[in-house]
């Protein structure tokens, strides 16, 4: 695990094929992500080009509280990317404390109403994340990097 200090988006799936995007916020990345940064660049480009599945998203109450003291411009800037990715069916995770490399925890910030689901057997194209978690994304509120295989 590596890539200290960089803010990199990376992805993982659960066993049912739901996909999460993780904003690393300078945190540690799983080895499976670090070992294939070229593939990650392609995934970022591909996933950001997907169409909207639903503009309805669920933002965690903790996020609303976190940004309540920010200016309207700061709130909009933060929520813009969250909404962009979650509306395309991704679960969105981020750090609570930025640039804390040794804090391995990431927290759910928002969930899609209509999740993007891939089939590892039939959708095994170039942009399929290799990183997998053994939990159902629908039930996951937080995870640690060492849970990603």
PDB file of C-alpha atoms in Angstrom:
ATOM      1  CA  UNK A   1       0.000   0.000   0.000  1.00  0.00           C
ATOM      2  CA  UNK A   2       1.365   3.363  -0.995  1.00  0.00           C
ATOM      3  CA  UNK A   3       0.797   6.699  -2.793  1.00  0.00           C
ATOM      4  CA  UNK A   4       1.002   8.913   0.283  1.00  0.00           C
ATOM      5  CA  UNK A   5      -0.162  12.502  -0.062  1.00  0.00           C
ATOM      6  CA  UNK A   6      -1.973  12.130  -3.390  1.00  0.00           C
ATOM      7  CA  UNK A   7      -5.714  12.584  -3.810  1.00  0.00           C
ATOM      8  CA  UNK A   8      -6.620   9.794  -6.195  1.00  0.00           C
ATOM      9  CA  UNK A   9     -10.032   8.390  -7.068  1.00  0.00           C
ATOM     10  CA  UNK A  10     -10.070   4.598  -7.087  1.00  0.00           C
ATOM     11  CA  UNK A  11     -12.763   1.942  -7.388  1.00  0.00           C
ATOM     12  CA  UNK A  12     -13.804  -1.390  -5.954  1.00  0.00           C
ATOM     13  CA  UNK A  13     -16.753  -3.753  -6.275  1.00  0.00           C
ATOM     14  CA  UNK A  14     -18.640  -5.974  -3.896  1.00  0.00           C
ATOM     15  CA  UNK A  15     -19.474  -9.618  -4.664  1.00  0.00           C
ATOM     16  CA  UNK A  16     -22.822  -8.639  -6.214  1.00  0.00           C
ATOM     17  CA  UNK A  17     -21.150  -6.274  -8.719  1.00  0.00           C
ATOM     18  CA  UNK A  18     -22.024  -2.903  -7.187  1.00  0.00           C
ATOM     19  CA  UNK A  19     -19.229  -0.336  -7.634  1.00  0.00           C
ATOM     20  CA  UNK A  20     -17.802   2.206  -5.209  1.00  0.00           C
ATOM     21  CA  UNK A  21     -15.638   5.215  -5.929  1.00  0.00           C
ATOM     22  CA  UNK A  22     -13.202   6.226  -3.212  1.00  0.00           C
ATOM     23  CA  UNK A  23     -11.615   9.671  -2.916  1.00  0.00           C
ATOM     24  CA  UNK A  24      -8.288   8.808  -1.291  1.00  0.00           C
ATOM     25  CA  UNK A  25      -7.754  12.282   0.231  1.00  0.00           C
ATOM     26  CA  UNK A  26      -4.070  11.511   0.676  1.00  0.00           C
ATOM     27  CA  UNK A  27      -4.809   8.186   2.340  1.00  0.00           C
ATOM     28  CA  UNK A  28      -3.304   4.768   1.779  1.00  0.00           C
ATOM     29  CA  UNK A  29      -4.350   2.838  -1.328  1.00  0.00           C
ATOM     30  CA  UNK A  30      -4.755  -0.947  -1.545  1.00  0.00           C
ATOM     31  CA  UNK A  31      -1.939  -2.841  -3.287  1.00  0.00           C
ATOM     32  CA  UNK A  32      -4.291  -4.030  -6.035  1.00  0.00           C
ATOM     33  CA  UNK A  33      -4.838  -0.370  -6.984  1.00  0.00           C
ATOM     34  CA  UNK A  34      -1.220   0.771  -6.580  1.00  0.00           C
ATOM     35  CA  UNK A  35       0.046  -2.117  -8.722  1.00  0.00           C
ATOM     36  CA  UNK A  36      -1.906  -0.987 -11.763  1.00  0.00           C
ATOM     37  CA  UNK A  37      -2.051   2.798 -11.907  1.00  0.00           C
ATOM     38  CA  UNK A  38      -2.260   2.791 -15.729  1.00  0.00           C
ATOM     39  CA  UNK A  39      -5.454   0.740 -15.579  1.00  0.00           C
ATOM     40  CA  UNK A  40      -6.797   3.128 -12.930  1.00  0.00           C
ATOM     41  CA  UNK A  41      -6.286   6.098 -15.276  1.00  0.00           C
ATOM     42  CA  UNK A  42      -8.390   4.315 -17.890  1.00  0.00           C
ATOM     43  CA  UNK A  43     -11.085   3.457 -15.351  1.00  0.00           C
ATOM     44  CA  UNK A  44     -11.307   7.069 -14.204  1.00  0.00           C
ATOM     45  CA  UNK A  45     -11.795   8.281 -17.766  1.00  0.00           C
ATOM     46  CA  UNK A  46     -14.278   5.511 -18.612  1.00  0.00           C
ATOM     47  CA  UNK A  47     -16.380   5.763 -15.432  1.00  0.00           C
ATOM     48  CA  UNK A  48     -16.604   9.560 -15.647  1.00  0.00           C
ATOM     49  CA  UNK A  49     -18.004   9.184 -19.177  1.00  0.00           C
ATOM     50  CA  UNK A  50     -20.941   6.974 -18.122  1.00  0.00           C
ATOM     51  CA  UNK A  51     -24.475   8.345 -18.393  1.00  0.00           C
ATOM     52  CA  UNK A  52     -26.619   9.345 -15.425  1.00  0.00           C
ATOM     53  CA  UNK A  53     -28.732   6.471 -14.059  1.00  0.00           C
ATOM     54  CA  UNK A  54     -30.699   8.615 -11.589  1.00  0.00           C
ATOM     55  CA  UNK A  55     -30.368  12.148 -10.242  1.00  0.00           C
ATOM     56  CA  UNK A  56     -31.836  10.938  -6.945  1.00  0.00           C
ATOM     57  CA  UNK A  57     -29.049  10.177  -4.475  1.00  0.00           C
ATOM     58  CA  UNK A  58     -28.849   9.640  -0.712  1.00  0.00           C
ATOM     59  CA  UNK A  59     -26.368  11.886   1.091  1.00  0.00           C
ATOM     60  CA  UNK A  60     -25.346  10.681   4.540  1.00  0.00           C
ATOM     61  CA  UNK A  61     -26.494  12.892   7.424  1.00  0.00           C
ATOM     62  CA  UNK A  62     -22.891  13.094   8.677  1.00  0.00           C
ATOM     63  CA  UNK A  63     -21.937  14.812   5.392  1.00  0.00           C
ATOM     64  CA  UNK A  64     -24.698  17.384   5.772  1.00  0.00           C
ATOM     65  CA  UNK A  65     -23.389  18.146   9.280  1.00  0.00           C
ATOM     66  CA  UNK A  66     -19.741  18.256   8.113  1.00  0.00           C
ATOM     67  CA  UNK A  67     -20.398  20.867   5.430  1.00  0.00           C
ATOM     68  CA  UNK A  68     -22.977  22.918   7.348  1.00  0.00           C
ATOM     69  CA  UNK A  69     -20.338  25.449   8.422  1.00  0.00           C
ATOM     70  CA  UNK A  70     -18.954  25.931   4.928  1.00  0.00           C
ATOM     71  CA  UNK A  71     -19.894  28.693   2.515  1.00  0.00           C
ATOM     72  CA  UNK A  72     -22.495  27.931  -0.141  1.00  0.00           C
ATOM     73  CA  UNK A  73     -19.745  27.919  -2.766  1.00  0.00           C
ATOM     74  CA  UNK A  74     -17.698  25.366  -0.791  1.00  0.00           C
ATOM     75  CA  UNK A  75     -20.767  23.160  -0.260  1.00  0.00           C
ATOM     76  CA  UNK A  76     -21.593  23.228  -3.971  1.00  0.00           C
ATOM     77  CA  UNK A  77     -18.006  22.429  -4.944  1.00  0.00           C
ATOM     78  CA  UNK A  78     -17.864  19.408  -2.616  1.00  0.00           C
ATOM     79  CA  UNK A  79     -21.294  18.078  -3.542  1.00  0.00           C
ATOM     80  CA  UNK A  80     -20.776  18.604  -7.297  1.00  0.00           C
ATOM     81  CA  UNK A  81     -18.369  15.655  -7.667  1.00  0.00           C
ATOM     82  CA  UNK A  82     -20.278  13.533  -5.163  1.00  0.00           C
ATOM     83  CA  UNK A  83     -23.479  14.017  -7.160  1.00  0.00           C
ATOM     84  CA  UNK A  84     -21.696  13.527 -10.486  1.00  0.00           C
ATOM     85  CA  UNK A  85     -20.439  10.054  -9.567  1.00  0.00           C
ATOM     86  CA  UNK A  86     -23.332   8.859  -7.388  1.00  0.00           C
ATOM     87  CA  UNK A  87     -25.884   9.797 -10.083  1.00  0.00           C
ATOM     88  CA  UNK A  88     -24.004   7.357 -12.336  1.00  0.00           C
ATOM     89  CA  UNK A  89     -24.623   4.549  -9.836  1.00  0.00           C
ATOM     90  CA  UNK A  90     -21.469   4.617  -7.696  1.00  0.00           C
ATOM     91  CA  UNK A  91     -21.337   4.451  -3.900  1.00  0.00           C
ATOM     92  CA  UNK A  92     -19.107   7.344  -2.768  1.00  0.00           C
ATOM     93  CA  UNK A  93     -16.539   6.958   0.023  1.00  0.00           C
ATOM     94  CA  UNK A  94     -14.106   9.547   1.355  1.00  0.00           C
ATOM     95  CA  UNK A  95     -11.872  10.200   4.350  1.00  0.00           C
ATOM     96  CA  UNK A  96     -13.054  12.117   7.411  1.00  0.00           C
ATOM     97  CA  UNK A  97      -9.571  13.532   8.059  1.00  0.00           C
ATOM     98  CA  UNK A  98      -7.715  14.550   4.918  1.00  0.00           C
ATOM     99  CA  UNK A  99      -4.059  13.658   4.331  1.00  0.00           C
ATOM    100  CA  UNK A 100      -3.878  11.262   7.278  1.00  0.00           C
ATOM    101  CA  UNK A 101      -2.019   8.493   5.471  1.00  0.00           C
ATOM    102  CA  UNK A 102      -2.035   6.087   8.407  1.00  0.00           C
ATOM    103  CA  UNK A 103      -5.779   6.296   9.028  1.00  0.00           C
ATOM    104  CA  UNK A 104      -7.026   3.367   6.934  1.00  0.00           C
ATOM    105  CA  UNK A 105     -10.740   4.222   7.310  1.00  0.00           C
ATOM    106  CA  UNK A 106     -13.026   5.502   4.587  1.00  0.00           C
ATOM    107  CA  UNK A 107     -16.642   6.496   5.170  1.00  0.00           C
ATOM    108  CA  UNK A 108     -19.738   6.371   2.998  1.00  0.00           C
ATOM    109  CA  UNK A 109     -20.680   9.889   1.917  1.00  0.00           C
ATOM    110  CA  UNK A 110     -23.503   9.142  -0.543  1.00  0.00           C
ATOM    111  CA  UNK A 111     -25.367   6.219  -2.107  1.00  0.00           C
ATOM    112  CA  UNK A 112     -27.168   5.847  -5.417  1.00  0.00           C
ATOM    113  CA  UNK A 113     -30.898   5.210  -5.585  1.00  0.00           C
ATOM    114  CA  UNK A 114     -30.148   3.159  -8.704  1.00  0.00           C
ATOM    115  CA  UNK A 115     -26.730   1.454  -8.325  1.00  0.00           C
ATOM    116  CA  UNK A 116     -24.546   0.550 -11.267  1.00  0.00           C
ATOM    117  CA  UNK A 117     -24.102  -3.230 -11.205  1.00  0.00           C
ATOM    118  CA  UNK A 118     -21.565  -5.105 -13.281  1.00  0.00           C
ATOM    119  CA  UNK A 119     -21.288  -8.807 -13.971  1.00  0.00           C
ATOM    120  CA  UNK A 120     -17.706 -10.011 -13.552  1.00  0.00           C
ATOM    121  CA  UNK A 121     -18.368 -12.941 -15.918  1.00  0.00           C
ATOM    122  CA  UNK A 122     -19.796 -10.955 -18.830  1.00  0.00           C
ATOM    123  CA  UNK A 123     -18.518  -7.414 -18.234  1.00  0.00           C
ATOM    124  CA  UNK A 124     -14.845  -8.356 -17.861  1.00  0.00           C
ATOM    125  CA  UNK A 125     -13.597  -5.485 -19.980  1.00  0.00           C
ATOM    126  CA  UNK A 126     -10.497  -3.388 -19.487  1.00  0.00           C
ATOM    127  CA  UNK A 127     -12.120  -1.037 -16.974  1.00  0.00           C
ATOM    128  CA  UNK A 128     -13.409  -3.574 -14.453  1.00  0.00           C
ATOM    129  CA  UNK A 129     -11.941  -2.845 -10.996  1.00  0.00           C
ATOM    130  CA  UNK A 130      -9.767  -5.647  -9.653  1.00  0.00           C
ATOM    131  CA  UNK A 131     -10.306  -4.480  -6.069  1.00  0.00           C
ATOM    132  CA  UNK A 132     -13.112  -6.321  -4.259  1.00  0.00           C
ATOM    133  CA  UNK A 133     -14.609  -6.125  -0.775  1.00  0.00           C
ATOM    134  CA  UNK A 134     -16.318  -9.013   0.973  1.00  0.00           C
ATOM    135  CA  UNK A 135     -19.232  -6.834   2.158  1.00  0.00           C
ATOM    136  CA  UNK A 136     -22.431  -5.725   0.474  1.00  0.00           C
ATOM    137  CA  UNK A 137     -22.135  -2.059  -0.542  1.00  0.00           C
ATOM    138  CA  UNK A 138     -25.828  -1.547   0.249  1.00  0.00           C
ATOM    139  CA  UNK A 139     -25.026  -2.194   3.937  1.00  0.00           C
ATOM    140  CA  UNK A 140     -21.540  -0.660   4.181  1.00  0.00           C
ATOM    141  CA  UNK A 141     -21.091   2.637   6.058  1.00  0.00           C
ATOM    142  CA  UNK A 142     -17.298   2.446   6.412  1.00  0.00           C
ATOM    143  CA  UNK A 143     -14.368   0.203   5.564  1.00  0.00           C
ATOM    144  CA  UNK A 144     -10.607   0.016   6.004  1.00  0.00           C
ATOM    145  CA  UNK A 145      -8.099  -0.328   3.187  1.00  0.00           C
ATOM    146  CA  UNK A 146      -7.001  -3.751   4.429  1.00  0.00           C
ATOM    147  CA  UNK A 147     -10.527  -5.101   3.717  1.00  0.00           C
ATOM    148  CA  UNK A 148      -9.971  -4.592  -0.025  1.00  0.00           C
ATOM    149  CA  UNK A 149      -8.493  -7.587  -1.842  1.00  0.00           C
TER     150      UNK A 149
END
